mmCIF file of C-alpha atoms and ligand atoms in Angstrom:
data_model
loop_
_atom_site.group_PDB
_atom_site.id
_atom_site.type_symbol
_atom_site.label_atom_id
_atom_site.label_comp_id
_atom_site.label_asym_id
_atom_site.label_seq_id
_atom_site.Cartn_x
_atom_site.Cartn_y
_atom_site.Cartn_z
ATOM 1 C CA MET A 26 25.783 -8.471 -17.849
ATOM 2 C CA SER A 27 23.877 -6.466 -20.461
ATOM 3 C CA GLN A 28 24.631 -2.778 -20.926
ATOM 4 C CA LEU A 29 21.153 -1.934 -19.640
ATOM 5 C CA THR A 30 21.614 -4.031 -16.531
ATOM 6 C CA SER A 31 25.006 -2.595 -15.760
ATOM 7 C CA ASP A 32 23.689 0.963 -16.168
ATOM 8 C CA ILE A 33 20.998 0.257 -13.608
ATOM 9 C CA THR A 34 23.561 -1.323 -11.297
ATOM 10 C CA VAL A 35 25.760 1.738 -11.464
ATOM 11 C CA ASP A 36 22.746 3.962 -10.862
ATOM 12 C CA LEU A 37 21.698 2.066 -7.779
ATOM 13 C CA GLU A 38 25.177 1.875 -6.366
ATOM 14 C CA ARG A 39 25.476 5.607 -6.712
ATOM 15 C CA CYS A 40 22.106 6.094 -5.066
ATOM 16 C CA PRO A 41 21.739 3.277 -2.548
ATOM 17 C CA ASP A 42 19.267 5.063 -0.325
ATOM 18 C CA ASN A 43 16.594 7.720 -0.817
ATOM 19 C CA THR A 44 19.104 10.029 -2.436
ATOM 20 C CA ALA A 45 18.790 8.802 -5.996
ATOM 21 C CA GLY A 46 18.664 11.708 -8.401
ATOM 22 C CA LYS A 47 18.961 14.304 -5.648
ATOM 23 C CA PHE A 48 21.874 15.833 -7.501
ATOM 24 C CA ALA A 49 21.443 19.509 -8.109
ATOM 25 C CA ASP A 50 21.437 20.326 -11.782
ATOM 26 C CA LYS A 51 23.113 23.678 -12.105
ATOM 27 C CA LEU A 52 21.586 25.135 -15.228
ATOM 28 C CA ALA A 53 22.207 28.797 -15.972
ATOM 29 C CA GLY A 54 23.216 29.308 -12.374
ATOM 30 C CA THR A 55 19.928 27.935 -10.995
ATOM 31 C CA ALA A 56 19.995 24.834 -8.839
ATOM 32 C CA VAL A 57 17.224 22.489 -9.969
ATOM 33 C CA GLU A 58 16.347 19.399 -7.981
ATOM 34 C CA SER A 59 15.872 16.614 -10.521
ATOM 35 C CA PRO A 60 13.167 14.063 -9.758
ATOM 36 C CA ARG A 61 14.647 11.239 -7.777
ATOM 37 C CA TRP A 62 13.038 8.514 -9.842
ATOM 38 C CA ASP A 63 11.527 9.481 -13.138
ATOM 39 C CA VAL A 64 9.024 7.197 -14.819
ATOM 40 C CA ALA A 65 11.479 6.183 -17.540
ATOM 41 C CA ARG A 66 14.040 4.972 -14.994
ATOM 42 C CA ILE A 67 11.448 2.925 -13.192
ATOM 43 C CA LYS A 68 10.179 1.514 -16.477
ATOM 44 C CA THR A 69 13.788 0.514 -17.234
ATOM 45 C CA LEU A 70 13.857 -1.303 -13.911
ATOM 46 C CA LEU A 71 10.567 -3.074 -14.661
ATOM 47 C CA ASP A 72 11.917 -4.097 -18.074
ATOM 48 C CA LEU A 73 15.033 -5.759 -16.648
ATOM 49 C CA PRO A 74 15.472 -9.505 -17.039
ATOM 50 C CA PHE A 75 13.460 -10.945 -14.141
ATOM 51 C CA ASN A 76 16.472 -12.460 -12.368
ATOM 52 C CA ASP A 77 18.392 -9.185 -12.515
ATOM 53 C CA LEU A 78 15.449 -7.235 -11.137
ATOM 54 C CA ILE A 79 14.947 -9.635 -8.236
ATOM 55 C CA HIS A 80 18.676 -9.691 -7.517
ATOM 56 C CA ARG A 81 18.731 -5.893 -7.274
ATOM 57 C CA ALA A 82 15.678 -5.918 -5.028
ATOM 58 C CA GLN A 83 17.268 -8.528 -2.742
ATOM 59 C CA LEU A 84 20.461 -6.489 -2.433
ATOM 60 C CA VAL A 85 18.497 -3.398 -1.416
ATOM 61 C CA HIS A 86 16.206 -5.402 0.842
ATOM 62 C CA ARG A 87 19.054 -7.048 2.757
ATOM 63 C CA GLN A 88 20.797 -3.719 3.209
ATOM 64 C CA HIS A 89 17.831 -2.354 5.164
ATOM 65 C CA HIS A 90 15.731 -5.243 6.487
ATOM 66 C CA ASP A 91 15.883 -8.730 7.924
ATOM 67 C CA ALA A 92 15.259 -10.760 4.767
ATOM 68 C CA ASN A 93 13.406 -13.496 6.672
ATOM 69 C CA ALA A 94 11.107 -11.375 8.811
ATOM 70 C CA VAL A 95 7.582 -10.383 7.765
ATOM 71 C CA GLN A 96 5.216 -8.149 9.714
ATOM 72 C CA LEU A 97 1.687 -9.394 10.381
ATOM 73 C CA SER A 98 -1.026 -6.774 10.171
ATOM 74 C CA THR A 99 -4.726 -7.370 10.793
ATOM 75 C CA LEU A 100 -7.488 -5.365 9.155
ATOM 76 C CA ILE A 101 -10.923 -4.495 10.423
ATOM 77 C CA SER A 102 -13.707 -2.691 8.619
ATOM 78 C CA VAL A 103 -15.126 -0.321 11.242
ATOM 79 C CA LYS A 104 -17.777 0.997 8.845
ATOM 80 C CA THR A 105 -18.788 -1.083 5.876
ATOM 81 C CA GLY A 106 -20.482 -0.263 2.563
ATOM 82 C CA GLY A 107 -22.675 2.566 1.348
ATOM 83 C CA CYS A 108 -19.750 4.720 0.219
ATOM 84 C CA PRO A 109 -20.634 7.657 -2.064
ATOM 85 C CA GLU A 110 -17.405 7.398 -4.119
ATOM 86 C CA ASP A 111 -17.096 5.614 -7.475
ATOM 87 C CA CYS A 112 -13.756 3.742 -7.179
ATOM 88 C CA GLY A 113 -14.161 1.164 -9.949
ATOM 89 C CA TYR A 114 -12.530 -1.635 -7.989
ATOM 90 C CA CYS A 115 -14.458 -1.234 -4.758
ATOM 91 C CA PRO A 116 -17.255 -3.488 -3.543
ATOM 92 C CA GLN A 117 -18.214 -0.887 -0.905
ATOM 93 C CA ALA A 118 -19.300 1.835 -3.321
ATOM 94 C CA ALA A 119 -23.059 2.337 -2.875
ATOM 95 C CA ARG A 120 -23.608 2.734 -6.620
ATOM 96 C CA TYR A 121 -22.446 -0.788 -7.528
ATOM 97 C CA HIS A 122 -24.538 -3.872 -6.885
ATOM 98 C CA THR A 123 -22.333 -6.222 -4.907
ATOM 99 C CA ASP A 124 -23.009 -8.665 -2.072
ATOM 100 C CA VAL A 125 -21.586 -6.282 0.532
ATOM 101 C CA GLU A 126 -24.128 -5.438 3.239
ATOM 102 C CA ASN A 127 -23.981 -1.951 4.691
ATOM 103 C CA GLN A 128 -23.115 -1.817 8.363
ATOM 104 C CA GLU A 129 -23.213 0.985 10.911
ATOM 105 C CA MET A 130 -19.983 1.930 12.610
ATOM 106 C CA LEU A 131 -18.737 -0.794 14.958
ATOM 107 C CA GLY A 132 -18.686 -0.147 18.682
ATOM 108 C CA LEU A 133 -15.482 0.380 20.632
ATOM 109 C CA ASP A 134 -15.745 -2.952 22.484
ATOM 110 C CA GLU A 135 -15.971 -5.001 19.302
ATOM 111 C CA VAL A 136 -12.976 -3.248 17.765
ATOM 112 C CA VAL A 137 -10.867 -3.695 20.897
ATOM 113 C CA ALA A 138 -11.851 -7.374 21.208
ATOM 114 C CA THR A 139 -10.885 -7.976 17.547
ATOM 115 C CA ALA A 140 -7.580 -6.176 18.042
ATOM 116 C CA ALA A 141 -6.796 -8.198 21.174
ATOM 117 C CA ALA A 142 -7.577 -11.438 19.309
ATOM 118 C CA ALA A 143 -5.352 -10.347 16.409
ATOM 119 C CA LYS A 144 -2.520 -9.669 18.835
ATOM 120 C CA ALA A 145 -3.006 -13.064 20.467
ATOM 121 C CA GLN A 146 -2.750 -14.617 16.976
ATOM 122 C CA GLY A 147 0.602 -12.874 16.426
ATOM 123 C CA ALA A 148 -0.276 -9.601 14.673
ATOM 124 C CA SER A 149 1.793 -6.549 15.645
ATOM 125 C CA ARG A 150 -0.171 -4.024 13.634
ATOM 126 C CA PHE A 151 -3.880 -3.263 13.411
ATOM 127 C CA CYS A 152 -5.465 -1.277 10.620
ATOM 128 C CA MET A 153 -8.964 0.217 10.860
ATOM 129 C CA GLY A 154 -10.753 0.996 7.594
ATOM 130 C CA ALA A 155 -13.975 2.873 6.899
ATOM 131 C CA ALA A 156 -16.043 3.223 3.718
ATOM 132 C CA TRP A 157 -16.197 6.984 3.787
ATOM 133 C CA ARG A 158 -15.311 9.728 1.332
ATOM 134 C CA GLY A 159 -13.903 11.246 4.497
ATOM 135 C CA PRO A 160 -14.746 11.245 8.205
ATOM 136 C CA LYS A 161 -17.180 13.706 9.794
ATOM 137 C CA GLN A 162 -16.223 15.310 13.084
ATOM 138 C CA ARG A 163 -18.323 12.860 15.113
ATOM 139 C CA ASP A 164 -16.644 9.972 13.256
ATOM 140 C CA ILE A 165 -13.227 11.318 14.171
ATOM 141 C CA GLU A 166 -14.247 11.408 17.836
ATOM 142 C CA LYS A 167 -15.171 7.715 17.738
ATOM 143 C CA MET A 168 -12.056 6.879 15.765
ATOM 144 C CA THR A 169 -9.774 8.591 18.272
ATOM 145 C CA GLU A 170 -11.254 6.410 21.041
ATOM 146 C CA MET A 171 -10.620 3.308 18.968
ATOM 147 C CA VAL A 172 -7.074 4.335 18.091
ATOM 148 C CA SER A 173 -6.191 5.040 21.744
ATOM 149 C CA ALA A 174 -7.644 1.737 22.920
ATOM 150 C CA VAL A 175 -5.884 -0.315 20.221
ATOM 151 C CA LYS A 176 -2.612 1.499 20.848
ATOM 152 C CA ALA A 177 -2.963 0.724 24.566
ATOM 153 C CA LEU A 178 -2.905 -2.983 23.678
ATOM 154 C CA GLY A 179 0.640 -2.467 22.392
ATOM 155 C CA LEU A 180 -0.263 -2.693 18.712
ATOM 156 C CA GLU A 181 0.982 -0.432 15.945
ATOM 157 C CA THR A 182 -2.052 1.509 14.734
ATOM 158 C CA CYS A 183 -3.111 2.412 11.219
ATOM 159 C CA ALA A 184 -6.354 3.921 9.922
ATOM 160 C CA THR A 185 -7.765 4.459 6.449
ATOM 161 C CA LEU A 186 -10.787 6.722 6.528
ATOM 162 C CA GLY A 187 -10.633 8.656 3.255
ATOM 163 C CA MET A 188 -9.898 12.341 2.713
ATOM 164 C CA LEU A 189 -9.027 14.371 5.803
ATOM 165 C CA LYS A 190 -10.097 17.924 6.628
ATOM 166 C CA PRO A 191 -7.799 20.384 8.402
ATOM 167 C CA GLY A 192 -7.194 19.437 12.022
ATOM 168 C CA GLN A 193 -8.389 15.825 11.725
ATOM 169 C CA ALA A 194 -4.925 14.337 11.234
ATOM 170 C CA GLU A 195 -3.719 16.148 14.353
ATOM 171 C CA GLN A 196 -6.580 14.672 16.375
ATOM 172 C CA LEU A 197 -5.727 11.194 15.166
ATOM 173 C CA ARG A 198 -2.055 11.732 15.940
ATOM 174 C CA GLN A 199 -2.867 12.860 19.458
ATOM 175 C CA ALA A 200 -4.872 9.701 19.994
ATOM 176 C CA GLY A 201 -1.784 7.655 19.140
ATOM 177 C CA LEU A 202 -2.198 6.912 15.438
ATOM 178 C CA ASP A 203 1.094 5.611 14.019
ATOM 179 C CA TYR A 204 0.189 5.400 10.303
ATOM 180 C CA TYR A 205 -2.532 6.764 8.038
ATOM 181 C CA ASN A 206 -3.273 4.758 4.895
ATOM 182 C CA HIS A 207 -4.348 6.702 1.845
ATOM 183 C CA ASN A 208 -3.465 5.193 -1.524
ATOM 184 C CA LEU A 209 -2.681 6.915 -4.800
ATOM 185 C CA ASP A 210 -4.011 3.672 -6.311
ATOM 186 C CA THR A 211 -2.512 4.067 -9.800
ATOM 187 C CA ALA A 212 -0.568 6.379 -12.118
ATOM 188 C CA PRO A 213 -2.036 9.826 -12.827
ATOM 189 C CA GLU A 214 -2.496 8.851 -16.503
ATOM 190 C CA PHE A 215 -4.749 5.878 -15.632
ATOM 191 C CA TYR A 216 -6.479 7.315 -12.581
ATOM 192 C CA GLY A 217 -9.420 8.821 -14.476
ATOM 193 C CA GLU A 218 -10.301 5.380 -15.857
ATOM 194 C CA VAL A 219 -10.875 4.123 -12.322
ATOM 195 C CA ILE A 220 -12.150 7.003 -10.159
ATOM 196 C CA THR A 221 -13.913 10.243 -11.022
ATOM 197 C CA THR A 222 -15.402 11.446 -7.716
ATOM 198 C CA ARG A 223 -12.072 12.535 -6.246
ATOM 199 C CA HIS A 224 -8.908 13.730 -7.898
ATOM 200 C CA TYR A 225 -5.270 12.803 -7.651
ATOM 201 C CA GLU A 226 -4.579 16.230 -6.168
ATOM 202 C CA ASP A 227 -7.115 15.555 -3.378
ATOM 203 C CA ARG A 228 -5.177 12.444 -2.455
ATOM 204 C CA LEU A 229 -1.851 14.278 -2.433
ATOM 205 C CA ASP A 230 -3.452 16.948 -0.285
ATOM 206 C CA THR A 231 -4.585 14.413 2.336
ATOM 207 C CA LEU A 232 -1.116 12.831 2.328
ATOM 208 C CA GLN A 233 0.369 16.236 3.055
ATOM 209 C CA LYS A 234 -1.990 16.722 6.002
ATOM 210 C CA VAL A 235 -0.953 13.326 7.369
ATOM 211 C CA ARG A 236 2.730 14.160 6.982
ATOM 212 C CA GLY A 237 2.192 17.605 8.517
ATOM 213 C CA ALA A 238 0.640 16.085 11.621
ATOM 214 C CA GLY A 239 3.660 13.840 12.144
ATOM 215 C CA ILE A 240 1.877 10.601 11.249
ATOM 216 C CA ASN A 241 3.723 7.993 9.183
ATOM 217 C CA VAL A 242 2.427 7.810 5.640
ATOM 218 C CA CYS A 243 1.072 4.485 4.376
ATOM 219 C CA CYS A 244 0.495 4.909 0.655
ATOM 220 C CA GLY A 245 0.464 2.479 -2.222
ATOM 221 C CA GLY A 246 -1.746 1.276 -5.001
ATOM 222 C CA ILE A 247 -3.493 -1.482 -6.888
ATOM 223 C CA VAL A 248 -2.021 -3.564 -9.672
ATOM 224 C CA GLY A 249 -4.024 -5.630 -12.167
ATOM 225 C CA MET A 250 -6.702 -3.057 -13.056
ATOM 226 C CA GLY A 251 -5.882 -3.252 -16.786
ATOM 227 C CA GLU A 252 -3.081 -0.686 -16.559
ATOM 228 C CA SER A 253 0.079 -0.904 -18.683
ATOM 229 C CA ARG A 254 3.567 -1.601 -17.353
ATOM 230 C CA HIS A 255 4.276 2.060 -18.053
ATOM 231 C CA ALA A 256 1.411 2.993 -15.704
ATOM 232 C CA ARG A 257 2.802 0.702 -13.006
ATOM 233 C CA ALA A 258 6.097 2.579 -13.391
ATOM 234 C CA GLY A 259 4.097 5.814 -13.107
ATOM 235 C CA LEU A 260 2.533 4.730 -9.815
ATOM 236 C CA ILE A 261 5.893 3.730 -8.334
ATOM 237 C CA ALA A 262 7.415 7.024 -9.503
ATOM 238 C CA GLN A 263 4.667 9.005 -7.765
ATOM 239 C CA LEU A 264 5.229 7.106 -4.533
ATOM 240 C CA ALA A 265 9.023 7.163 -4.645
ATOM 241 C CA ASN A 266 9.085 10.885 -5.381
ATOM 242 C CA LEU A 267 6.974 11.866 -2.407
ATOM 243 C CA ASP A 268 9.381 13.730 -0.167
ATOM 244 C CA PRO A 269 10.066 11.804 1.949
ATOM 245 C CA TYR A 270 8.799 8.600 0.389
ATOM 246 C CA PRO A 271 6.110 6.737 2.407
ATOM 247 C CA GLU A 272 7.215 4.711 5.394
ATOM 248 C CA SER A 273 4.724 2.057 4.333
ATOM 249 C CA VAL A 274 3.770 1.013 0.784
ATOM 250 C CA PRO A 275 0.869 -1.420 0.334
ATOM 251 C CA ILE A 276 0.869 -3.067 -3.077
ATOM 252 C CA ASN A 277 -2.567 -4.553 -3.664
ATOM 253 C CA HIS A 278 -3.491 -6.972 -6.399
ATOM 254 C CA LEU A 279 -6.990 -6.150 -7.634
ATOM 255 C CA VAL A 280 -9.551 -8.436 -6.029
ATOM 256 C CA GLN A 281 -12.188 -8.703 -8.715
ATOM 257 C CA VAL A 282 -15.629 -8.409 -7.165
ATOM 258 C CA GLU A 283 -18.791 -9.120 -9.116
ATOM 259 C CA GLY A 284 -20.868 -5.978 -9.595
ATOM 260 C CA THR A 285 -17.892 -3.600 -9.705
ATOM 261 C CA PRO A 286 -16.867 -2.039 -13.039
ATOM 262 C CA LEU A 287 -13.450 -3.707 -12.901
ATOM 263 C CA HIS A 288 -14.913 -7.186 -12.537
ATOM 264 C CA GLY A 289 -13.913 -9.120 -15.654
ATOM 265 C CA THR A 290 -10.639 -7.235 -16.207
ATOM 266 C CA VAL A 291 -8.148 -9.451 -18.054
ATOM 267 C CA ALA A 292 -6.002 -11.157 -15.430
ATOM 268 C CA LEU A 293 -2.475 -9.843 -14.979
ATOM 269 C CA ASP A 294 0.496 -12.187 -15.272
ATOM 270 C CA PRO A 295 1.505 -12.755 -11.607
ATOM 271 C CA LEU A 296 5.152 -12.074 -12.464
ATOM 272 C CA GLU A 297 4.181 -8.500 -13.347
ATOM 273 C CA PHE A 298 2.879 -8.140 -9.805
ATOM 274 C CA VAL A 299 6.189 -9.477 -8.455
ATOM 275 C CA ARG A 300 8.090 -7.003 -10.641
ATOM 276 C CA THR A 301 6.041 -4.137 -9.172
ATOM 277 C CA ILE A 302 6.950 -5.232 -5.639
ATOM 278 C CA ALA A 303 10.623 -5.328 -6.625
ATOM 279 C CA ALA A 304 10.450 -1.815 -8.093
ATOM 280 C CA ALA A 305 8.820 -0.552 -4.886
ATOM 281 C CA ARG A 306 11.562 -2.137 -2.810
ATOM 282 C CA ILE A 307 14.407 -0.741 -4.938
ATOM 283 C CA THR A 308 13.030 2.793 -5.095
ATOM 284 C CA MET A 309 11.857 2.974 -1.453
ATOM 285 C CA PRO A 310 14.570 1.004 0.358
ATOM 286 C CA LYS A 311 13.561 1.616 3.957
ATOM 287 C CA ALA A 312 9.795 1.406 3.532
ATOM 288 C CA MET A 313 7.701 -1.490 4.707
ATOM 289 C CA VAL A 314 6.483 -2.923 1.397
ATOM 290 C CA ARG A 315 3.199 -4.675 2.089
ATOM 291 C CA LEU A 316 1.933 -7.581 0.017
ATOM 292 C CA SER A 317 -1.676 -6.558 0.531
ATOM 293 C CA ALA A 318 -4.956 -7.504 -1.179
ATOM 294 C CA GLY A 319 -5.112 -10.435 -3.563
ATOM 295 C CA ARG A 320 -3.135 -13.074 -1.664
ATOM 296 C CA GLN A 321 -6.051 -15.460 -1.473
ATOM 297 C CA GLU A 322 -5.907 -15.911 -5.237
ATOM 298 C CA MET A 323 -2.090 -16.247 -5.245
ATOM 299 C CA SER A 324 -0.138 -19.487 -5.131
ATOM 300 C CA ASP A 325 2.451 -20.036 -2.397
ATOM 301 C CA ALA A 326 5.113 -19.819 -5.116
ATOM 302 C CA VAL A 327 4.024 -16.342 -6.231
ATOM 303 C CA GLN A 328 3.886 -15.143 -2.626
ATOM 304 C CA ALA A 329 7.394 -16.546 -2.063
ATOM 305 C CA LEU A 330 8.586 -14.525 -5.070
ATOM 306 C CA CYS A 331 6.971 -11.416 -3.575
ATOM 307 C CA PHE A 332 8.950 -11.917 -0.359
ATOM 308 C CA LEU A 333 12.085 -12.469 -2.444
ATOM 309 C CA ALA A 334 11.319 -9.222 -4.284
ATOM 310 C CA GLY A 335 11.260 -7.355 -0.965
ATOM 311 C CA ALA A 336 7.751 -7.532 0.478
ATOM 312 C CA ASN A 337 7.987 -7.637 4.248
ATOM 313 C CA SER A 338 4.434 -7.396 5.521
ATOM 314 C CA ILE A 339 1.116 -9.146 4.901
ATOM 315 C CA PHE A 340 -2.468 -8.835 6.041
ATOM 316 C CA TYR A 341 -3.143 -11.654 8.446
ATOM 317 C CA GLY A 342 -6.565 -13.069 9.304
ATOM 318 C CA ASP A 343 -9.238 -14.558 7.095
ATOM 319 C CA LYS A 344 -10.768 -11.262 5.958
ATOM 320 C CA LEU A 345 -9.477 -8.046 4.451
ATOM 321 C CA LEU A 346 -12.230 -5.398 4.651
ATOM 322 C CA THR A 347 -15.011 -7.217 2.820
ATOM 323 C CA THR A 348 -13.172 -9.840 0.763
ATOM 324 C CA GLY A 349 -11.320 -13.001 1.731
ATOM 325 C CA ASN A 350 -7.719 -13.433 2.805
ATOM 326 C CA PRO A 351 -5.848 -16.717 3.416
ATOM 327 C CA GLU A 352 -6.702 -18.509 6.677
ATOM 328 C CA ALA A 353 -4.123 -17.960 9.442
ATOM 329 C CA GLU A 354 -3.269 -21.677 9.297
ATOM 330 C CA ARG A 355 -2.342 -21.448 5.608
ATOM 331 C CA ASP A 356 -0.083 -18.472 6.350
ATOM 332 C CA LYS A 357 1.570 -20.254 9.274
ATOM 333 C CA ALA A 358 2.279 -23.225 6.995
ATOM 334 C CA LEU A 359 3.686 -20.896 4.316
ATOM 335 C CA PHE A 360 5.962 -19.146 6.819
ATOM 336 C CA ASP A 361 7.192 -22.558 8.072
ATOM 337 C CA LYS A 362 7.870 -23.702 4.527
ATOM 338 C CA LEU A 363 9.837 -20.531 3.737
ATOM 339 C CA GLY A 364 11.575 -20.245 7.123
ATOM 340 C CA LEU A 365 10.037 -16.811 7.673
ATOM 341 C CA SER A 366 9.515 -15.352 11.109
ATOM 342 C CA SER A 367 6.716 -12.969 11.930
ATOM 343 C CA ILE A 368 7.321 -9.591 13.471
HETATM 344 N N1 SAM B 412 -12.579 4.733 1.924
HETATM 345 C C1 SAM B 412 -11.231 4.978 2.216
HETATM 346 C C2 SAM B 412 -10.416 5.337 0.991
HETATM 347 O O1 SAM B 412 -10.761 4.929 -0.100
HETATM 348 O O2 SAM B 412 -9.404 6.026 1.150
HETATM 349 C C3 SAM B 412 -10.536 3.853 2.963
HETATM 350 C C4 SAM B 412 -10.856 2.421 2.628
HETATM 351 S S1 SAM B 412 -10.433 1.881 0.987
HETATM 352 C C5 SAM B 412 -11.301 0.356 0.874
HETATM 353 C C6 SAM B 412 -8.709 1.472 1.128
HETATM 354 C C7 SAM B 412 -8.009 0.970 -0.099
HETATM 355 O O3 SAM B 412 -8.367 -0.390 -0.347
HETATM 356 C C8 SAM B 412 -8.274 1.633 -1.421
HETATM 357 O O4 SAM B 412 -7.589 2.825 -1.591
HETATM 358 C C9 SAM B 412 -7.785 0.591 -2.409
HETATM 359 O O5 SAM B 412 -6.425 0.827 -2.705
HETATM 360 C C10 SAM B 412 -7.968 -0.716 -1.649
HETATM 361 N N2 SAM B 412 -8.977 -1.574 -2.278
HETATM 362 C C11 SAM B 412 -10.311 -1.408 -2.223
HETATM 363 N N3 SAM B 412 -10.958 -2.352 -2.936
HETATM 364 C C12 SAM B 412 -9.991 -3.142 -3.473
HETATM 365 C C13 SAM B 412 -10.022 -4.290 -4.316
HETATM 366 N N4 SAM B 412 -11.162 -4.791 -4.787
HETATM 367 N N5 SAM B 412 -8.851 -4.869 -4.654
HETATM 368 C C14 SAM B 412 -7.682 -4.344 -4.197
HETATM 369 N N6 SAM B 412 -7.604 -3.268 -3.403
HETATM 370 C C15 SAM B 412 -8.740 -2.665 -3.048
HETATM 371 C C1 DTB B 413 -4.680 -1.241 1.450
HETATM 372 O O1 DTB B 413 -3.887 -0.707 0.662
HETATM 373 N N1 DTB B 413 -5.249 -2.425 1.260
HETATM 374 C C2 DTB B 413 -6.174 -2.751 2.314
HETATM 375 C C3 DTB B 413 -5.902 -1.596 3.319
HETATM 376 N N2 DTB B 413 -5.073 -0.707 2.591
HETATM 377 C C4 DTB B 413 -7.022 -0.918 3.947
HETATM 378 C C5 DTB B 413 -7.584 -2.862 1.847
HETATM 379 C C6 DTB B 413 -7.790 -3.940 0.817
HETATM 380 C C7 DTB B 413 -9.241 -4.043 0.522
HETATM 381 C C8 DTB B 413 -9.557 -5.163 -0.417
HETATM 382 C C9 DTB B 413 -11.006 -5.222 -0.756
HETATM 383 C C10 DTB B 413 -11.924 -5.503 0.391
HETATM 384 O O2 DTB B 413 -11.663 -6.444 1.183
HETATM 385 O O3 DTB B 413 -12.970 -4.849 0.493
HETATM 386 FE FE1 SF4 B 414 -15.328 4.381 -0.867
HETATM 387 FE FE2 SF4 B 414 -12.802 3.873 -0.213
HETATM 388 FE FE3 SF4 B 414 -14.272 2.096 -1.606
HETATM 389 FE FE4 SF4 B 414 -13.481 4.321 -2.788
HETATM 390 S S1 SF4 B 414 -12.154 2.693 -1.992
HETATM 391 S S2 SF4 B 414 -15.546 3.438 -2.875
HETATM 392 S S3 SF4 B 414 -13.595 5.769 -1.102
HETATM 393 S S4 SF4 B 414 -14.622 2.736 0.457
#
């Protein structure tokens, strides 16, 4: 074992759960909480020989999860297109010319029927997304009806509606919302290359509102936007150092959509994506790590490596919000091939 690898091993054994780095540093009589995972430590993880990294991720994964169980989550876009924001990856931003057609908010019946069908297909979680900068009060009222009705079907509920104003998270919680998805998307250093109409701080602020209302935090990012490995370490560090770290961490691979600024970005080596999943698993042991957007373009072999690296949830159903996702039949065949069970 290399010196580097054995250092990391020692580190992880000392800090097997979300306690890494929580050692008080008594300097001049002042107790200072050191960051639990600084960027350099995560970069060291990402730089490990691939087999060592995956081995570490498997050890952590098996300590906290059933290694052969993967949660199925279905997505619905309850309000599509026409978004005022400028997220460089997003086909729903009004300012980019993509094939996405704007759609008014869906009605309650259609959402409930889609959720019931997803449950019948085996999904246990249902995530409702809207192309908003943030919801207006009348939107929240409709959303709370949807959340209650989906929850009543016995599904875990998640919503991703953009930035929240004071009081909105509480209303969603009261309706039965289990998780709120709001991604940091990338490292602070790269963020400005991708989005200018809202700031990193705004995102952290919404996450705090979600946490404050007692809703589980679902927060992750996108890989393959032209960022460096150092920036991927920076994203994972931001997520892992949230206190507590998110219960749910979606790792998306950029889906390149014609008309968006990030269309044409040089493709990322798929093994870099797998490494990012492994780093998420190691640094956030108990979280659900979700292999999210980008699976349609991934081989079965790369997806299998993602599961090996600690991913334990996928989006299930032939559409994400506006882009494609593998057909349910392809996923069933993949699960059979890998001996995975769905939860
Ligand atoms: N409008 C809300 C917001 O941005 O918070 C909620 C919906 S937004 C589409 C949810 C997340 O989807 C984004 O934060 C981003 O991480 C992800 N996403 C959007 N377009 C993507 C793409 N082309 N490839 C990968 N992930 C994407
Ligand atoms: C997340 O992190 N990924 C999902 C979910 N949260 C809402 C969204 C992926 C969207 C991919 C592009 C699209 O289909 O429009
Ligand atoms: Fe709007 Fe969300 Fe797309 Fe950004 S990611 S443009 S906020 S829908």
